[in-house]
Amino acid sequence: MSVASHADTPLAATAAHDHADSHEDGSLTILGFWIYLMSDCILFATLFATYAVLHNELFGGPSSRELFSLPEAFAETMLLLFSSVSCGFALLSSLKQKNARVIGWLCLSFLLGASFVAMELHEFTSLVQEGNSWTRSAFLSSFFTLVGTHGLHVSVGLFWMAVLIAQLSIVGITAETFRRLVVFGLFWHFLDLVWIFIFTFVYLMGVA
Amino acid sequence: MGNDDILIESQKEWHGTLKAYGIGFLASFILTACSFLLAASKSLAGLPLVILLVLLAIAQAIVQLRFFLHLGQEAKPRWETLVFGFMVLVVLILALGSFWIMYDLNDRLMSNTPMEQSHD
């Protein structure tokens, strides 16, 4: 409709068409990535359902009450929440074309995310060293699968963020890097969203 | 410059504001703190605690979807919201269906064989 009303001259029609196309590309990329995120949600839902079914199958091993500590889970939660918010601040600074600030916020977000992964790896290695690895019981298999899959997503996100920081410091804020930043922001906020359910179902309900 | 126009256009399309991030962060922080305090205080146990924790988690998920992921704020037609709704439907069928089948199965197995025997 709008293309037809602007099409007074052939040139204007082509320009409007080009504009509509490129405009479409950006929001299509975001929609496509959103569909991926929603299918990832279904992956996590299957892992949550598995955990819910198996979390009482201890096979003589330790229960969640004996293994998990709330202060550590709270620290991990805060690291991820602050990382998510500083990624949001990077996006807000990119609206004002302040590239140095965007990179600064992303670096902060990266450090917080890396600390989260480090804490999780520490938790995993101490569990394994105490003889409570994923082979100990069905409960621990499903625990490592669920929390490990989330940790793997965060690690991939950290790699992605490092690439993004490098691109931003070379080419600055362009249409492409801004689009990548928006898509990455969706991924990072989504991982924080999944973590809400992990700390609630695994840690809080496991200890209380 | 065509490229700059695209940048400006896509920046307009992005819905984040400082206010939204502030509200989202504060609400998430308070809801997280409530969940952990509730679990640590041991003042509630069993089903009431589980229900309250699930409600707090859903509340925080809605906060983050609204203020961080900007769900429901895109231009019409709202494909993202539609895909989200479909995901919720699939997840509910998957999760509730699994619980139903597995707990039903557990109950039936328990009633036929004592627990001690089933471990040997």
Short mmCIF file of C-alpha atoms in Angstrom, two decimals:
data_model
loop_
_atom_site.label_atom_id
_atom_site.label_comp_id
_atom_site.label_asym_id
_atom_site.label_seq_id
_atom_site.Cartn_x
_atom_site.Cartn_y
_atom_site.Cartn_z
CA MET A 1 0.00 0.00 0.00
CA SER A 2 2.62 2.52 1.09
CA VAL A 3 4.95 1.49 -1.74
CA ALA A 4 2.18 2.09 -4.28
CA SER A 5 1.36 5.55 -2.89
CA HIS A 6 5.02 6.65 -3.07
CA ALA A 7 5.52 5.27 -6.57
CA ASP A 8 5.07 8.54 -8.46
CA THR A 9 8.30 8.08 -10.39
CA PRO A 10 10.16 4.86 -11.20
CA LEU A 11 13.16 6.09 -9.18
CA ALA A 12 11.08 6.68 -6.03
CA ALA A 13 9.50 3.27 -6.44
CA THR A 14 12.92 1.57 -6.59
CA ALA A 15 14.17 3.52 -3.58
CA ALA A 16 11.09 2.64 -1.54
CA HIS A 17 11.45 -0.99 -2.59
CA ASP A 18 15.14 -1.09 -1.60
CA HIS A 19 14.34 0.50 1.71
CA ALA A 20 11.54 -1.95 2.44
CA ASP A 21 13.85 -4.87 1.58
CA SER A 22 16.71 -3.87 3.86
CA HIS A 23 14.28 -2.97 6.61
CA GLU A 24 12.72 -6.41 6.25
CA ASP A 25 16.14 -8.10 6.50
CA GLY A 26 16.93 -6.69 9.94
CA SER A 27 13.63 -7.62 11.57
CA LEU A 28 13.64 -11.00 9.77
CA THR A 29 17.04 -11.78 11.29
CA ILE A 30 15.66 -10.99 14.73
CA LEU A 31 12.50 -13.03 14.14
CA GLY A 32 14.61 -15.97 12.91
CA PHE A 33 16.83 -15.80 15.97
CA TRP A 34 13.76 -15.51 18.20
CA ILE A 35 12.38 -18.73 16.70
CA TYR A 36 15.73 -20.42 17.48
CA LEU A 37 15.52 -19.16 21.09
CA MET A 38 12.00 -20.53 21.48
CA SER A 39 13.09 -23.94 20.16
CA ASP A 40 15.99 -23.79 22.63
CA CYS A 41 13.36 -23.24 25.34
CA ILE A 42 11.79 -26.55 24.31
CA LEU A 43 15.21 -28.23 24.61
CA PHE A 44 15.56 -26.86 28.15
CA ALA A 45 11.98 -27.91 28.95
CA THR A 46 12.82 -31.53 28.08
CA LEU A 47 15.88 -31.36 30.36
CA PHE A 48 13.78 -29.81 33.16
CA ALA A 49 11.16 -32.53 32.75
CA THR A 50 13.89 -35.20 32.90
CA TYR A 51 15.31 -33.60 36.04
CA ALA A 52 11.87 -33.37 37.65
CA VAL A 53 11.27 -37.08 37.00
CA LEU A 54 14.74 -38.27 38.10
CA HIS A 55 15.69 -35.93 40.98
CA ASN A 56 14.64 -38.44 43.65
CA GLU A 57 16.42 -41.43 42.06
CA LEU A 58 19.55 -41.31 44.25
CA PHE A 59 20.70 -44.94 43.96
CA GLY A 60 22.24 -44.66 47.43
CA GLY A 61 24.11 -41.47 46.48
CA PRO A 62 23.83 -38.03 48.06
CA SER A 63 20.65 -35.96 47.68
CA SER A 64 20.42 -32.38 46.46
CA ARG A 65 20.06 -31.23 50.08
CA GLU A 66 23.55 -32.56 50.90
CA LEU A 67 25.24 -31.20 47.75
CA PHE A 68 23.97 -27.71 46.97
CA SER A 69 24.72 -24.48 48.82
CA LEU A 70 22.36 -21.50 48.61
CA PRO A 71 25.01 -18.74 49.01
CA GLU A 72 26.93 -20.06 45.99
CA ALA A 73 23.75 -20.34 43.92
CA PHE A 74 22.82 -16.77 44.94
CA ALA A 75 26.27 -15.49 43.89
CA GLU A 76 25.95 -17.23 40.51
CA THR A 77 22.46 -15.76 40.05
CA MET A 78 23.71 -12.24 40.78
CA LEU A 79 26.67 -12.61 38.40
CA LEU A 80 24.36 -13.62 35.58
CA LEU A 81 21.78 -10.90 36.34
CA PHE A 82 24.44 -8.15 36.46
CA SER A 83 26.00 -9.52 33.26
CA SER A 84 22.60 -9.44 31.55
CA VAL A 85 21.95 -5.85 32.64
CA SER A 86 25.39 -4.58 31.59
CA CYS A 87 24.79 -6.15 28.16
CA GLY A 88 21.58 -4.07 28.08
CA PHE A 89 23.59 -0.95 28.97
CA ALA A 90 25.93 -1.74 26.06
CA LEU A 91 22.89 -1.66 23.76
CA LEU A 92 21.67 1.61 25.30
CA SER A 93 25.10 3.21 24.73
CA SER A 94 25.10 2.00 21.13
CA LEU A 95 21.95 4.08 20.53
CA LYS A 96 24.05 7.16 21.37
CA GLN A 97 26.89 6.01 19.07
CA LYS A 98 29.34 5.82 21.99
CA ASN A 99 31.49 2.92 20.84
CA ALA A 100 34.01 3.04 23.71
CA ARG A 101 31.19 2.76 26.25
CA VAL A 102 29.57 -0.09 24.32
CA ILE A 103 32.87 -1.99 24.41
CA GLY A 104 33.34 -1.14 28.11
CA TRP A 105 29.89 -2.47 29.08
CA LEU A 106 30.41 -5.58 26.96
CA CYS A 107 33.79 -6.23 28.62
CA LEU A 108 32.13 -5.91 32.05
CA SER A 109 29.37 -8.26 30.91
CA PHE A 110 32.03 -10.68 29.64
CA LEU A 111 33.92 -10.65 32.96
CA LEU A 112 30.72 -11.27 34.96
CA GLY A 113 29.69 -14.09 32.61
CA ALA A 114 33.17 -15.62 32.77
CA SER A 115 33.03 -15.50 36.60
CA PHE A 116 29.69 -17.31 36.42
CA VAL A 117 31.20 -20.07 34.25
CA ALA A 118 34.25 -20.25 36.56
CA MET A 119 32.01 -20.69 39.63
CA GLU A 120 30.00 -23.37 37.86
CA LEU A 121 33.14 -25.23 36.75
CA HIS A 122 34.45 -25.06 40.32
CA GLU A 123 31.16 -26.53 41.57
CA PHE A 124 31.29 -29.31 38.95
CA THR A 125 34.95 -30.25 39.60
CA SER A 126 34.46 -30.37 43.38
CA LEU A 127 31.40 -32.60 42.89
CA VAL A 128 33.39 -34.94 40.64
CA GLN A 129 36.38 -34.99 43.01
CA GLU A 130 34.09 -36.00 45.88
CA GLY A 131 32.96 -38.96 43.79
CA ASN A 132 29.60 -37.43 42.91
CA SER A 133 29.98 -37.25 39.14
CA TRP A 134 27.22 -37.83 36.56
CA THR A 135 27.79 -41.61 36.82
CA ARG A 136 26.82 -41.68 40.53
CA SER A 137 23.02 -41.61 40.18
CA ALA A 138 20.19 -40.74 37.82
CA PHE A 139 19.68 -37.56 39.86
CA LEU A 140 23.28 -36.44 39.23
CA SER A 141 23.12 -37.43 35.53
CA SER A 142 20.09 -35.22 35.01
CA PHE A 143 21.60 -32.44 37.15
CA PHE A 144 24.83 -32.33 35.14
CA THR A 145 22.92 -32.49 31.84
CA LEU A 146 20.54 -29.65 32.72
CA VAL A 147 22.98 -27.26 34.41
CA GLY A 148 25.83 -28.25 32.06
CA THR A 149 23.73 -27.47 28.96
CA HIS A 150 23.01 -24.01 30.35
CA GLY A 151 26.70 -23.54 31.19
CA LEU A 152 27.64 -24.59 27.65
CA HIS A 153 25.25 -21.97 26.25
CA VAL A 154 26.84 -19.31 28.47
CA SER A 155 30.34 -20.38 27.33
CA VAL A 156 29.31 -20.15 23.66
CA GLY A 157 27.83 -16.72 24.46
CA LEU A 158 31.16 -15.61 25.94
CA PHE A 159 32.97 -16.62 22.74
CA TRP A 160 30.35 -14.76 20.69
CA MET A 161 30.74 -11.69 22.92
CA ALA A 162 34.54 -11.73 22.45
CA VAL A 163 34.06 -11.78 18.65
CA LEU A 164 31.56 -8.93 18.91
CA ILE A 165 33.94 -6.83 21.04
CA ALA A 166 36.67 -7.37 18.42
CA GLN A 167 34.31 -6.38 15.56
CA LEU A 168 33.11 -3.28 17.40
CA SER A 169 36.65 -2.13 18.13
CA ILE A 170 37.60 -2.55 14.43
CA VAL A 171 34.55 -1.25 12.51
CA GLY A 172 32.57 0.59 15.22
CA ILE A 173 28.78 0.81 15.36
CA THR A 174 27.33 0.11 11.92
CA ALA A 175 23.99 -1.32 10.80
CA GLU A 176 25.56 -4.81 10.84
CA THR A 177 27.28 -4.63 14.22
CA PHE A 178 24.20 -3.03 15.80
CA ARG A 179 22.03 -5.87 14.48
CA ARG A 180 24.50 -8.43 15.85
CA LEU A 181 24.49 -6.63 19.19
CA VAL A 182 20.68 -6.75 19.34
CA VAL A 183 20.64 -10.47 18.48
CA PHE A 184 23.38 -11.19 21.02
CA GLY A 185 21.44 -9.20 23.65
CA LEU A 186 18.42 -11.45 23.05
CA PHE A 187 20.61 -14.56 23.55
CA TRP A 188 22.21 -13.22 26.74
CA HIS A 189 18.91 -12.11 28.33
CA PHE A 190 17.39 -15.46 27.35
CA LEU A 191 20.13 -17.37 29.21
CA ASP A 192 19.40 -15.30 32.32
CA LEU A 193 15.71 -16.19 31.91
CA VAL A 194 16.51 -19.93 31.78
CA TRP A 195 18.69 -19.56 34.89
CA ILE A 196 15.66 -18.27 36.89
CA PHE A 197 14.09 -21.70 36.49
CA ILE A 198 17.35 -23.54 37.21
CA PHE A 199 17.93 -21.77 40.53
CA THR A 200 14.27 -22.17 41.49
CA PHE A 201 13.78 -25.83 40.57
CA VAL A 202 17.28 -27.22 41.12
CA TYR A 203 18.83 -25.18 43.93
CA LEU A 204 15.99 -23.64 45.96
CA MET A 205 13.61 -26.60 45.82
CA GLY A 206 16.57 -28.99 46.18
CA VAL A 207 17.76 -27.42 49.43
CA ALA A 208 14.52 -26.31 51.05
CA MET B 1 24.55 7.03 3.21
CA GLY B 2 22.16 4.08 2.93
CA ASN B 3 23.96 2.15 5.62
CA ASP B 4 23.46 4.92 8.18
CA ASP B 5 19.75 5.09 7.35
CA ILE B 6 19.43 1.36 8.04
CA LEU B 7 21.28 1.84 11.34
CA ILE B 8 19.00 4.68 12.42
CA GLU B 9 15.94 2.73 11.31
CA SER B 10 16.94 -0.40 13.22
CA GLN B 11 17.86 1.64 16.30
CA LYS B 12 14.35 3.09 16.25
CA GLU B 13 12.94 -0.41 16.10
CA TRP B 14 14.79 -1.52 19.20
CA HIS B 15 12.64 -0.93 22.28
CA GLY B 16 15.14 -0.76 25.14
CA THR B 17 15.22 2.30 27.41
CA LEU B 18 17.21 3.10 30.53
CA LYS B 19 13.97 3.21 32.51
CA ALA B 20 12.92 -0.26 31.33
CA TYR B 21 16.31 -1.74 32.22
CA GLY B 22 16.20 -0.04 35.64
CA ILE B 23 12.73 -1.39 36.43
CA GLY B 24 13.62 -4.83 35.08
CA PHE B 25 16.81 -5.01 37.11
CA LEU B 26 15.25 -3.82 40.40
CA ALA B 27 12.24 -6.13 40.06
CA SER B 28 14.46 -9.11 39.15
CA PHE B 29 16.76 -8.40 42.09
CA ILE B 30 13.88 -8.12 44.59
CA LEU B 31 12.15 -11.25 43.29
CA THR B 32 15.42 -13.24 43.38
CA ALA B 33 16.13 -12.07 46.94
CA CYS B 34 12.57 -13.03 48.01
CA SER B 35 13.00 -16.52 46.52
CA PHE B 36 16.33 -17.17 48.25
CA LEU B 37 15.17 -15.72 51.60
CA LEU B 38 12.02 -17.81 51.45
CA ALA B 39 14.00 -21.01 50.77
CA ALA B 40 16.65 -20.22 53.40
CA SER B 41 14.25 -19.17 56.19
CA LYS B 42 12.57 -22.61 56.38
CA SER B 43 9.37 -20.88 57.55
CA LEU B 44 7.44 -22.71 54.85
CA ALA B 45 7.84 -26.25 53.59
CA GLY B 46 6.29 -28.71 51.19
CA LEU B 47 3.66 -27.72 48.66
CA PRO B 48 3.05 -24.11 49.83
CA LEU B 49 6.79 -23.36 49.46
CA VAL B 50 6.93 -24.98 46.01
CA ILE B 51 3.89 -23.05 44.80
CA LEU B 52 5.26 -19.74 46.11
CA LEU B 53 8.70 -20.33 44.54
CA VAL B 54 7.13 -21.23 41.18
CA LEU B 55 4.98 -18.08 41.30
CA LEU B 56 8.05 -15.93 42.09
CA ALA B 57 9.96 -17.55 39.20
CA ILE B 58 7.08 -16.95 36.77
CA ALA B 59 6.80 -13.34 37.95
CA GLN B 60 10.52 -12.77 37.34
CA ALA B 61 10.31 -14.49 33.95
CA ILE B 62 7.47 -12.12 32.96
CA VAL B 63 9.48 -9.12 34.19
CA GLN B 64 12.53 -10.14 32.15
CA LEU B 65 10.47 -11.00 29.06
CA ARG B 66 8.80 -7.59 29.23
CA PHE B 67 11.74 -5.34 30.18
CA PHE B 68 14.82 -7.17 28.80
CA LEU B 69 13.49 -9.16 25.83
CA HIS B 70 10.79 -6.60 24.89
CA LEU B 71 8.19 -9.28 24.25
CA GLY B 72 4.88 -8.00 22.90
CA GLN B 73 6.30 -4.61 21.86
CA GLU B 74 7.19 -5.42 18.26
CA ALA B 75 5.31 -4.02 15.29
CA LYS B 76 2.21 -5.84 14.05
CA PRO B 77 1.83 -8.60 12.99
CA ARG B 78 3.27 -9.83 16.28
CA TRP B 79 5.09 -12.94 15.04
CA GLU B 80 7.45 -13.05 18.01
CA THR B 81 4.59 -13.14 20.50
CA LEU B 82 2.84 -15.79 18.41
CA VAL B 83 5.95 -18.00 18.33
CA PHE B 84 6.36 -17.43 22.07
CA GLY B 85 2.79 -18.54 22.71
CA PHE B 86 3.31 -21.68 20.64
CA MET B 87 6.52 -22.44 22.59
CA VAL B 88 4.64 -22.13 25.90
CA LEU B 89 1.99 -24.54 24.60
CA VAL B 90 4.60 -27.13 23.53
CA VAL B 91 6.49 -26.77 26.82
CA LEU B 92 3.31 -27.24 28.87
CA ILE B 93 2.31 -30.37 26.93
CA LEU B 94 5.86 -31.73 27.22
CA ALA B 95 6.45 -30.96 30.90
CA LEU B 96 2.98 -31.69 32.31
CA GLY B 97 2.67 -34.75 30.07
CA SER B 98 6.00 -36.12 31.35
CA PHE B 99 5.05 -35.58 35.00
CA TRP B 100 1.66 -37.16 34.52
CA ILE B 101 2.98 -40.26 32.76
CA MET B 102 6.03 -40.79 34.99
CA TYR B 103 4.30 -40.24 38.34
CA ASP B 104 1.41 -42.43 37.26
CA LEU B 105 3.92 -45.11 36.23
CA ASN B 106 5.79 -44.75 39.54
CA ASP B 107 2.57 -45.14 41.53
CA ARG B 108 1.58 -48.27 39.65
CA LEU B 109 5.05 -49.86 40.05
CA MET B 110 5.19 -48.93 43.76
CA SER B 111 1.85 -50.54 44.50
CA ASN B 112 2.87 -53.86 42.88
CA THR B 113 6.39 -54.31 44.31
CA PRO B 114 7.87 -53.13 47.63
CA MET B 115 10.71 -50.60 47.29
CA GLU B 116 13.42 -52.87 48.75
CA GLN B 117 12.84 -55.55 46.13
CA SER B 118 12.84 -53.20 43.19
CA HIS B 119 16.40 -52.06 44.03
CA ASP B 120 17.92 -55.57 43.95
#
